């Protein structure tokens, strides 16, 4: 028979399919919209607002998709996040028994790992990432006039409108600052409103691009300002500083190692020259008034003492020991995690974040768009992580933080399409070559 030989392609790297829209991005967008609804719904004894109901419906399917490998292989960050959520459930079991663990622990697992897994499984391409965070930016744009109105009038307009039809939560009317009232929008507290608006600066500037990047750089700080909370403004400042550093030192290959060296040198300098720990100095200066600064320092001192007494499983939902005149509120997300769920929970969460950052840092040969998205995501995550030392993330904003963490995993599986070099002719497959038949041996 005539043999047909198929020549090999001139390109050895396998080109990936072009970025396409997926139904998963629509699911992620619906989750973000649900996170802004102030509806306070209950199912029996459970508090089930819209965002939590959606996570209850999607957590197990997303876990199955993740473990099946259809959303990319399971990575260290995925395993660490799952272990972190399970350890929190175990801590609540130790502190309160199986009954409380099923209720409170199950909700915590859904909010922590469920929000991460939803973003991890639903955002799988550059197009998905761009669509989701453009909607996030649009939501922040809508929050700005609401924040302005509430700051000037002290009326929580959106909550009042929803309250005509649904049961809603009522944000607290807090003491004015700088002659303005603290806006909360659809959130339960002004801090949550500010953190939500601050979470779009770095990523928003990346997905919008340079021509319209001012939109993300402008509306995020505007919304955060109306919350009149120091923590969100810290997140804004850190993102601005990171963006400015990248642009000023773009020609220096080791610019990020230099930045880490500067931060470390500042830490050592404060440790040597101050009679307080660097953490206490940092916390005390990132507040609006001396009373808040003193309270945050006390939270750090009594909170770390509580961690020393219960290092393994924490105290669960029990009250932590502090002076009678202090509230049980703990304005430090990282300290709160260690106090209530133990040091292993904090270590696993930190491992998940660092593993994701390290894996993204090691990516090479990626296109310019992906480089921009990676930097934007890291900028936002860095700002929120530092702000977490001065505020606590809870309920919908806690879920949004976990959502942002999981939304970058697609970059690790992204393979850009191969494009011909400038001036080179496109590669055209050659037709198969027909070989003459082999002569038969005579008998």
Tab-separated table of C-alpha atoms in Angstrom:
chain	number	residue	atom	x	y	z
A	1	UNK	CA	0.000	0.000	0.000
A	2	UNK	CA	0.994	3.582	-0.535
A	3	UNK	CA	2.305	5.112	2.709
A	4	UNK	CA	1.352	8.651	3.752
A	5	UNK	CA	3.779	10.568	5.953
A	6	UNK	CA	2.447	13.592	7.908
A	7	UNK	CA	5.107	16.217	8.565
A	8	UNK	CA	5.494	17.678	12.036
A	9	UNK	CA	4.303	21.230	12.689
A	10	UNK	CA	6.966	23.891	12.710
A	11	UNK	CA	5.896	25.066	16.179
A	12	UNK	CA	6.655	22.726	19.051
A	13	UNK	CA	4.557	24.529	21.681
A	14	UNK	CA	0.871	23.663	21.742
A	15	UNK	CA	-1.243	26.758	21.238
A	16	UNK	CA	-4.191	27.119	23.543
A	17	UNK	CA	-7.657	27.972	22.386
A	18	UNK	CA	-8.389	31.672	22.372
A	19	UNK	CA	-9.916	33.177	25.495
A	20	UNK	CA	-13.690	32.756	25.437
A	21	UNK	CA	-16.599	33.714	27.635
A	22	UNK	CA	-17.959	31.013	29.899
A	23	UNK	CA	-21.074	30.471	31.958
A	24	UNK	CA	-18.880	30.372	35.044
A	25	UNK	CA	-18.194	34.088	34.795
A	26	UNK	CA	-21.943	34.741	34.922
A	27	UNK	CA	-22.175	32.713	38.137
A	28	UNK	CA	-19.340	34.744	39.667
A	29	UNK	CA	-21.062	37.994	38.657
A	30	UNK	CA	-24.321	36.876	40.269
A	31	UNK	CA	-22.407	36.127	43.473
A	32	UNK	CA	-20.937	39.643	43.538
A	33	UNK	CA	-24.385	41.144	43.026
A	34	UNK	CA	-25.816	38.989	45.817
A	35	UNK	CA	-23.049	40.148	48.152
A	36	UNK	CA	-24.364	43.722	47.909
A	37	UNK	CA	-27.991	42.947	48.740
A	38	UNK	CA	-28.916	44.056	52.300
A	39	UNK	CA	-31.637	41.406	52.612
A	40	UNK	CA	-31.620	39.639	55.974
A	41	UNK	CA	-33.222	36.262	55.310
A	42	UNK	CA	-33.409	33.265	57.641
A	43	UNK	CA	-34.097	29.572	57.164
A	44	UNK	CA	-35.080	28.234	60.551
A	45	UNK	CA	-32.333	29.249	62.985
A	46	UNK	CA	-29.837	29.981	60.203
A	47	UNK	CA	-29.097	33.482	58.967
A	48	UNK	CA	-29.030	33.042	55.176
A	49	UNK	CA	-28.582	36.286	53.207
A	50	UNK	CA	-28.547	35.965	49.391
A	51	UNK	CA	-24.761	35.608	49.041
A	52	UNK	CA	-24.669	32.854	51.674
A	53	UNK	CA	-27.576	31.004	50.050
A	54	UNK	CA	-25.705	31.034	46.757
A	55	UNK	CA	-22.582	29.649	48.415
A	56	UNK	CA	-24.635	26.891	50.043
A	57	UNK	CA	-25.774	25.866	46.568
A	58	UNK	CA	-22.378	26.057	44.843
A	59	UNK	CA	-19.768	24.933	47.387
A	60	UNK	CA	-20.108	21.165	46.950
A	61	UNK	CA	-20.346	21.274	43.125
A	62	UNK	CA	-17.278	23.521	43.007
A	63	UNK	CA	-15.413	21.206	45.363
A	64	UNK	CA	-16.261	18.255	43.118
A	65	UNK	CA	-15.093	20.128	40.021
A	66	UNK	CA	-11.879	21.128	41.735
A	67	UNK	CA	-11.054	17.612	42.936
A	68	UNK	CA	-11.921	16.105	39.549
A	69	UNK	CA	-9.189	18.141	37.851
A	70	UNK	CA	-11.517	19.627	35.240
A	71	UNK	CA	-10.646	23.126	36.474
A	72	UNK	CA	-6.899	22.624	36.367
A	73	UNK	CA	-4.861	20.422	38.628
A	74	UNK	CA	-5.164	20.750	42.387
A	75	UNK	CA	-2.425	23.047	43.658
A	76	UNK	CA	-0.845	23.758	47.011
A	77	UNK	CA	-3.000	26.845	47.506
A	78	UNK	CA	-6.164	24.774	46.965
A	79	UNK	CA	-5.099	22.145	49.481
A	80	UNK	CA	-4.091	24.777	52.035
A	81	UNK	CA	-7.424	26.600	51.691
A	82	UNK	CA	-9.371	23.373	52.142
A	83	UNK	CA	-7.252	22.435	55.181
A	84	UNK	CA	-7.719	25.928	56.643
A	85	UNK	CA	-11.518	25.727	56.415
A	86	UNK	CA	-11.578	22.184	57.814
A	87	UNK	CA	-9.312	23.198	60.704
A	88	UNK	CA	-11.743	26.008	61.581
A	89	UNK	CA	-14.556	23.439	61.702
A	90	UNK	CA	-12.393	21.197	63.915
A	91	UNK	CA	-11.655	24.140	66.238
A	92	UNK	CA	-15.354	24.855	66.666
A	93	UNK	CA	-15.956	21.152	67.345
A	94	UNK	CA	-13.337	21.146	70.102
A	95	UNK	CA	-14.677	24.353	71.647
A	96	UNK	CA	-18.433	23.713	71.397
A	97	UNK	CA	-19.082	20.116	70.420
A	98	UNK	CA	-20.419	18.563	67.204
A	99	UNK	CA	-23.807	20.317	67.298
A	100	UNK	CA	-22.393	23.837	67.156
A	101	UNK	CA	-19.746	22.742	64.681
A	102	UNK	CA	-22.359	21.548	62.196
A	103	UNK	CA	-24.115	24.916	62.229
A	104	UNK	CA	-21.382	27.530	62.779
A	105	UNK	CA	-18.563	25.419	61.345
A	106	UNK	CA	-20.562	24.532	58.250
A	107	UNK	CA	-21.328	28.190	57.565
A	108	UNK	CA	-17.685	29.142	58.073
A	109	UNK	CA	-16.567	26.400	55.683
A	110	UNK	CA	-19.050	27.587	53.059
A	111	UNK	CA	-17.969	31.216	53.380
A	112	UNK	CA	-14.209	30.582	53.542
A	113	UNK	CA	-13.612	27.716	51.136
A	114	UNK	CA	-16.884	28.051	49.206
A	115	UNK	CA	-16.199	31.619	48.086
A	116	UNK	CA	-12.621	30.687	47.157
A	117	UNK	CA	-13.743	27.605	45.229
A	118	UNK	CA	-16.457	29.527	43.381
A	119	UNK	CA	-13.915	31.981	41.968
A	120	UNK	CA	-11.397	29.176	41.437
A	121	UNK	CA	-13.820	27.150	39.309
A	122	UNK	CA	-15.843	29.893	37.591
A	123	UNK	CA	-13.069	32.263	36.472
A	124	UNK	CA	-11.027	30.230	34.005
A	125	UNK	CA	-9.762	32.671	31.382
A	126	UNK	CA	-8.629	36.233	30.824
A	127	UNK	CA	-12.049	37.045	29.399
A	128	UNK	CA	-13.783	35.702	32.518
A	129	UNK	CA	-11.435	37.678	34.753
A	130	UNK	CA	-12.017	40.849	32.777
A	131	UNK	CA	-15.806	40.506	32.730
A	132	UNK	CA	-16.115	39.770	36.453
A	133	UNK	CA	-13.960	42.642	37.627
A	134	UNK	CA	-15.508	45.118	35.229
A	135	UNK	CA	-18.825	44.313	36.894
A	136	UNK	CA	-17.130	44.707	40.293
A	137	UNK	CA	-15.920	48.137	39.172
A	138	UNK	CA	-19.427	49.050	37.999
A	139	UNK	CA	-20.816	48.095	41.420
A	140	UNK	CA	-18.278	50.374	43.104
A	141	UNK	CA	-19.223	53.185	40.706
A	142	UNK	CA	-22.832	52.783	41.864
A	143	UNK	CA	-21.704	52.796	45.502
A	144	UNK	CA	-20.015	56.214	45.271
A	145	UNK	CA	-23.166	58.412	44.959
A	146	UNK	CA	-24.840	56.297	47.647
A	147	UNK	CA	-21.879	56.902	49.945
A	148	UNK	CA	-21.939	60.629	49.215
A	149	UNK	CA	-25.655	60.863	50.004
A	150	UNK	CA	-25.305	58.932	53.262
A	151	UNK	CA	-22.282	60.966	54.374
A	152	UNK	CA	-24.204	64.213	53.925
A	153	UNK	CA	-27.601	63.124	55.271
A	154	UNK	CA	-26.988	60.141	57.637
A	155	UNK	CA	-29.867	58.313	55.872
A	156	UNK	CA	-29.144	54.780	54.683
A	157	UNK	CA	-31.091	55.156	51.481
A	158	UNK	CA	-30.659	51.725	49.857
A	159	UNK	CA	-31.390	49.789	53.035
A	160	UNK	CA	-34.526	51.867	53.555
A	161	UNK	CA	-35.713	51.160	49.999
A	162	UNK	CA	-35.125	47.411	50.296
A	163	UNK	CA	-36.738	47.508	53.735
A	164	UNK	CA	-40.065	48.423	52.151
A	165	UNK	CA	-40.248	44.892	50.701
A	166	UNK	CA	-37.713	42.663	52.491
A	167	UNK	CA	-36.335	42.308	56.001
A	168	UNK	CA	-32.977	44.097	55.968
A	169	UNK	CA	-30.113	44.772	58.351
A	170	UNK	CA	-29.756	48.312	59.656
A	171	UNK	CA	-26.207	49.730	59.743
A	172	UNK	CA	-25.314	51.522	62.973
A	173	UNK	CA	-25.455	55.314	62.970
A	174	UNK	CA	-21.969	56.154	64.195
A	175	UNK	CA	-20.338	59.315	65.443
A	176	UNK	CA	-19.483	61.724	62.598
A	177	UNK	CA	-15.897	62.296	61.549
A	178	UNK	CA	-14.590	65.444	59.891
A	179	UNK	CA	-18.148	66.800	59.795
A	180	UNK	CA	-19.448	63.850	57.751
A	181	UNK	CA	-21.467	60.778	58.620
A	182	UNK	CA	-19.982	57.360	57.969
A	183	UNK	CA	-21.544	55.721	54.913
A	184	UNK	CA	-22.359	52.005	54.934
A	185	UNK	CA	-24.267	51.554	51.684
A	186	UNK	CA	-25.841	48.090	51.653
A	187	UNK	CA	-23.328	46.696	54.153
A	188	UNK	CA	-23.718	46.124	57.872
A	189	UNK	CA	-20.904	48.476	58.842
A	190	UNK	CA	-19.009	51.397	57.249
A	191	UNK	CA	-15.763	49.412	57.439
A	192	UNK	CA	-17.217	46.720	55.171
A	193	UNK	CA	-18.406	49.348	52.699
A	194	UNK	CA	-14.938	50.895	52.594
A	195	UNK	CA	-13.116	47.576	52.186
A	196	UNK	CA	-15.416	46.551	49.325
A	197	UNK	CA	-14.667	49.795	47.459
A	198	UNK	CA	-10.929	49.473	48.180
A	199	UNK	CA	-10.827	45.978	46.671
A	200	UNK	CA	-11.050	47.185	43.070
A	201	UNK	CA	-8.185	49.668	42.718
A	202	UNK	CA	-5.337	47.409	41.589
A	203	UNK	CA	-7.390	44.857	39.665
A	204	UNK	CA	-9.709	47.504	38.217
A	205	UNK	CA	-6.812	49.519	36.824
A	206	UNK	CA	-5.459	46.315	35.236
A	207	UNK	CA	-8.657	45.195	33.517
A	208	UNK	CA	-9.666	48.682	32.353
A	209	UNK	CA	-6.254	49.557	30.919
A	210	UNK	CA	-4.192	52.721	30.959
A	211	UNK	CA	-6.621	54.909	29.024
A	212	UNK	CA	-9.447	54.456	31.512
A	213	UNK	CA	-7.470	53.189	34.494
A	214	UNK	CA	-8.185	56.470	36.254
A	215	UNK	CA	-11.751	55.229	36.739
A	216	UNK	CA	-10.676	52.417	39.070
A	217	UNK	CA	-8.018	54.596	40.691
A	218	UNK	CA	-10.645	57.299	41.314
A	219	UNK	CA	-13.897	55.584	42.309
A	220	UNK	CA	-12.315	53.082	44.701
A	221	UNK	CA	-10.784	55.769	46.946
A	222	UNK	CA	-13.965	57.875	46.681
A	223	UNK	CA	-16.138	55.066	48.002
A	224	UNK	CA	-13.632	54.189	50.714
A	225	UNK	CA	-13.377	57.807	51.815
A	226	UNK	CA	-17.104	58.051	52.559
A	227	UNK	CA	-16.775	55.133	54.975
A	228	UNK	CA	-14.380	57.327	57.003
A	229	UNK	CA	-12.502	54.210	58.137
A	230	UNK	CA	-8.738	54.040	58.405
A	231	UNK	CA	-8.417	50.387	57.325
A	232	UNK	CA	-9.839	50.807	53.806
A	233	UNK	CA	-7.746	53.932	53.300
A	234	UNK	CA	-4.660	51.914	54.274
A	235	UNK	CA	-5.564	49.425	51.539
A	236	UNK	CA	-5.929	52.297	49.060
A	237	UNK	CA	-2.578	53.815	50.033
A	238	UNK	CA	-0.752	50.485	49.701
A	239	UNK	CA	-2.196	49.915	46.231
A	240	UNK	CA	-1.266	53.429	45.110
A	241	UNK	CA	2.261	52.934	46.446
A	242	UNK	CA	2.625	49.604	44.631
A	243	UNK	CA	1.376	51.030	41.312
A	244	UNK	CA	3.679	54.051	41.630
A	245	UNK	CA	6.690	51.886	42.536
A	246	UNK	CA	6.105	49.646	39.516
A	247	UNK	CA	5.947	52.581	37.110
A	248	UNK	CA	8.940	54.422	38.564
A	249	UNK	CA	11.193	51.350	38.677
A	250	UNK	CA	9.927	49.452	35.644
A	251	UNK	CA	13.406	49.283	34.117
A	252	UNK	CA	14.898	47.608	37.209
A	253	UNK	CA	14.519	43.789	37.043
A	254	UNK	CA	14.937	43.278	40.807
A	255	UNK	CA	12.573	46.093	41.819
A	256	UNK	CA	10.297	43.880	43.934
A	257	UNK	CA	13.206	42.403	45.884
A	258	UNK	CA	14.435	45.939	46.479
A	259	UNK	CA	10.986	46.923	47.778
A	260	UNK	CA	10.934	43.951	50.153
A	261	UNK	CA	14.384	44.971	51.370
A	262	UNK	CA	13.182	48.519	52.049
A	263	UNK	CA	10.164	47.241	54.014
A	264	UNK	CA	12.368	44.890	56.033
A	265	UNK	CA	14.837	47.688	56.773
A	266	UNK	CA	12.002	49.931	57.955
A	267	UNK	CA	10.719	47.169	60.233
A	268	UNK	CA	14.146	46.640	61.798
A	269	UNK	CA	14.651	50.390	62.239
A	270	UNK	CA	11.343	50.796	64.078
A	271	UNK	CA	12.113	47.746	66.216
A	272	UNK	CA	15.467	49.187	67.253
A	273	UNK	CA	14.454	52.807	67.842
A	274	UNK	CA	11.005	52.355	69.423
A	275	UNK	CA	10.132	51.068	72.882
A	276	UNK	CA	7.100	49.336	71.334
A	277	UNK	CA	6.911	46.493	68.856
A	278	UNK	CA	6.741	47.462	65.155
A	279	UNK	CA	3.240	45.972	64.941
A	280	UNK	CA	2.018	48.224	67.753
A	281	UNK	CA	3.631	51.262	66.137
A	282	UNK	CA	2.049	50.395	62.793
A	283	UNK	CA	-1.401	49.885	64.299
A	284	UNK	CA	-1.296	53.027	66.440
A	285	UNK	CA	-0.554	55.406	63.564
A	286	UNK	CA	-3.078	54.001	61.072
A	287	UNK	CA	-6.170	55.397	62.815
A	288	UNK	CA	-8.233	58.563	62.789
A	289	UNK	CA	-7.849	59.428	66.472
A	290	UNK	CA	-5.780	58.575	69.531
A	291	UNK	CA	-8.678	56.692	71.165
A	292	UNK	CA	-8.917	54.246	68.268
A	293	UNK	CA	-5.141	53.858	68.239
A	294	UNK	CA	-5.025	53.017	71.945
A	295	UNK	CA	-7.888	50.550	71.565
A	296	UNK	CA	-6.178	48.741	68.671
A	297	UNK	CA	-2.939	48.443	70.626
A	298	UNK	CA	-4.875	46.898	73.523
A	299	UNK	CA	-6.576	44.509	71.106
A	300	UNK	CA	-3.158	43.377	69.903
A	301	UNK	CA	-1.801	42.926	73.442
A	302	UNK	CA	-4.760	41.042	74.890
A	303	UNK	CA	-5.369	39.146	71.652
A	304	UNK	CA	-1.841	37.773	71.437
A	305	UNK	CA	-2.087	36.778	75.110
A	306	UNK	CA	-5.248	34.830	74.243
A	307	UNK	CA	-3.416	33.091	71.402
A	308	UNK	CA	-0.646	32.095	73.820
A	309	UNK	CA	-3.249	30.485	76.100
A	310	UNK	CA	-5.045	28.629	73.273
A	311	UNK	CA	-2.520	28.222	70.454
A	312	UNK	CA	-3.813	25.034	68.835
A	313	UNK	CA	-7.589	25.298	68.462
A	314	UNK	CA	-8.322	28.811	69.672
A	315	UNK	CA	-11.411	29.753	71.675
A	316	UNK	CA	-14.075	29.130	69.030
A	317	UNK	CA	-17.060	31.428	69.435
A	318	UNK	CA	-16.310	32.098	73.104
A	319	UNK	CA	-15.455	35.575	74.352
A	320	UNK	CA	-11.805	36.523	74.594
A	321	UNK	CA	-10.355	37.905	77.809
A	322	UNK	CA	-10.008	41.681	77.817
A	323	UNK	CA	-10.838	44.582	80.167
A	324	UNK	CA	-14.518	44.899	81.030
A	325	UNK	CA	-14.743	48.318	79.430
A	326	UNK	CA	-13.547	47.020	76.026
A	327	UNK	CA	-15.946	45.521	73.517
A	328	UNK	CA	-15.566	42.019	72.108
A	329	UNK	CA	-14.926	43.499	68.661
A	330	UNK	CA	-11.464	42.628	67.338
A	331	UNK	CA	-10.257	45.014	64.617
A	332	UNK	CA	-7.602	42.701	63.219
A	333	UNK	CA	-8.558	39.976	60.763
A	334	UNK	CA	-5.335	37.983	61.140
A	335	UNK	CA	-5.353	38.150	64.929
A	336	UNK	CA	-9.048	37.234	64.996
A	337	UNK	CA	-8.312	34.095	62.962
A	338	UNK	CA	-5.565	32.991	65.356
A	339	UNK	CA	-7.605	33.782	68.486
A	340	UNK	CA	-10.782	31.975	67.442
A	341	UNK	CA	-9.438	29.098	65.331
A	342	UNK	CA	-5.834	28.667	66.471
A	343	UNK	CA	-2.411	29.294	64.995
A	344	UNK	CA	-2.672	26.342	62.542
A	345	UNK	CA	-5.666	28.037	60.893
A	346	UNK	CA	-3.718	31.271	60.488
A	347	UNK	CA	-0.677	29.381	59.180
A	348	UNK	CA	-2.744	27.451	56.612
A	349	UNK	CA	-4.451	30.612	55.371
A	350	UNK	CA	-1.082	32.356	55.074
A	351	UNK	CA	0.299	29.310	53.239
A	352	UNK	CA	-2.562	29.434	50.739
A	353	UNK	CA	-1.921	33.115	50.002
A	354	UNK	CA	1.854	32.752	49.762
A	355	UNK	CA	1.583	29.613	47.627
A	356	UNK	CA	-0.667	31.395	45.144
A	357	UNK	CA	1.611	34.440	45.018
A	358	UNK	CA	4.749	32.310	44.642
A	359	UNK	CA	3.230	30.222	41.844
A	360	UNK	CA	2.171	33.342	39.947
A	361	UNK	CA	5.593	34.908	40.444
A	362	UNK	CA	7.277	31.906	38.822
A	363	UNK	CA	5.252	32.219	35.610
A	364	UNK	CA	7.449	32.963	32.604
A	365	UNK	CA	6.841	33.523	28.922
A	366	UNK	CA	3.397	35.030	29.484
A	367	UNK	CA	1.811	37.749	27.373
A	368	UNK	CA	1.537	41.400	28.336
A	369	UNK	CA	-2.141	41.150	29.254
A	370	UNK	CA	-1.502	38.389	31.774
A	371	UNK	CA	1.437	40.300	33.260
A	372	UNK	CA	-0.880	43.268	33.796
A	373	UNK	CA	-3.609	41.147	35.386
A	374	UNK	CA	-1.119	39.408	37.659
A	375	UNK	CA	0.275	42.701	38.915
A	376	UNK	CA	-3.207	44.132	39.444
A	377	UNK	CA	-4.307	41.101	41.455
A	378	UNK	CA	-1.176	41.126	43.601
A	379	UNK	CA	-1.566	44.863	44.194
A	380	UNK	CA	-5.128	44.471	45.448
A	381	UNK	CA	-4.318	41.415	47.561
A	382	UNK	CA	-1.354	43.178	49.178
A	383	UNK	CA	-3.476	46.222	50.047
A	384	UNK	CA	-6.263	44.141	51.580
A	385	UNK	CA	-3.819	41.936	53.489
A	386	UNK	CA	-2.172	44.947	55.120
A	387	UNK	CA	-5.552	46.540	55.859
A	388	UNK	CA	-6.534	43.283	57.582
A	389	UNK	CA	-4.128	44.185	60.382
A	390	UNK	CA	-6.342	47.156	61.313
A	391	UNK	CA	-9.869	45.911	60.489
A	392	UNK	CA	-11.768	42.638	60.582
A	393	UNK	CA	-13.321	41.065	57.488
A	394	UNK	CA	-16.630	39.385	58.209
A	395	UNK	CA	-19.732	38.110	56.424
A	396	UNK	CA	-19.991	39.279	52.785
A	397	UNK	CA	-16.646	41.135	52.708
A	398	UNK	CA	-14.905	38.088	54.187
A	399	UNK	CA	-16.365	36.067	51.297
A	400	UNK	CA	-15.276	38.698	48.774
A	401	UNK	CA	-11.711	38.556	50.135
A	402	UNK	CA	-11.685	34.770	49.654
A	403	UNK	CA	-13.252	35.235	46.219
A	404	UNK	CA	-10.458	37.607	45.180
A	405	UNK	CA	-7.876	35.105	46.442
A	406	UNK	CA	-9.297	32.300	44.295
A	407	UNK	CA	-9.855	34.433	41.200
A	408	UNK	CA	-6.195	34.331	40.109
A	409	UNK	CA	-5.750	30.554	39.881
A	410	UNK	CA	-6.678	30.469	36.179
A	411	UNK	CA	-3.438	32.298	35.364
A	412	UNK	CA	-1.469	29.217	36.422
A	413	UNK	CA	-3.194	27.135	33.726
A	414	UNK	CA	-3.267	29.824	31.038
A	415	UNK	CA	-1.426	29.071	27.794
A	416	UNK	CA	-1.302	32.020	25.385
A	417	UNK	CA	-1.875	31.310	21.706
A	418	UNK	CA	1.303	31.196	19.629
A	419	UNK	CA	1.537	34.117	17.196
A	420	UNK	CA	4.080	34.443	14.353
A	421	UNK	CA	6.923	36.864	14.853
A	422	UNK	CA	6.805	40.255	13.151
A	423	UNK	CA	7.769	39.951	9.480
A	424	UNK	CA	7.623	36.168	9.507
A	425	UNK	CA	5.320	34.277	7.209
A	426	UNK	CA	2.493	32.406	8.917
A	427	UNK	CA	3.068	28.725	9.355
A	428	UNK	CA	1.031	26.746	6.792
A	429	UNK	CA	0.870	22.988	7.165
A	430	UNK	CA	2.433	21.166	4.233
A	431	UNK	CA	0.426	18.563	2.366
A	432	UNK	CA	1.184	14.939	3.159
A	433	UNK	CA	3.977	13.378	1.149
A	434	UNK	CA	3.065	10.284	-0.828
A	435	UNK	CA	5.716	7.581	-0.672
A	436	UNK	CA	6.079	4.926	-3.405
A	437	UNK	CA	4.928	1.424	-2.486
A	438	UNK	CA	7.550	-0.939	-1.188
A	439	UNK	CA	8.461	-3.733	-3.631
A	440	UNK	CA	7.170	-7.138	-2.696
A	441	UNK	CA	9.676	-9.906	-2.160
A	442	UNK	CA	9.584	-12.650	-4.806
A	443	UNK	CA	8.912	-16.144	-3.620
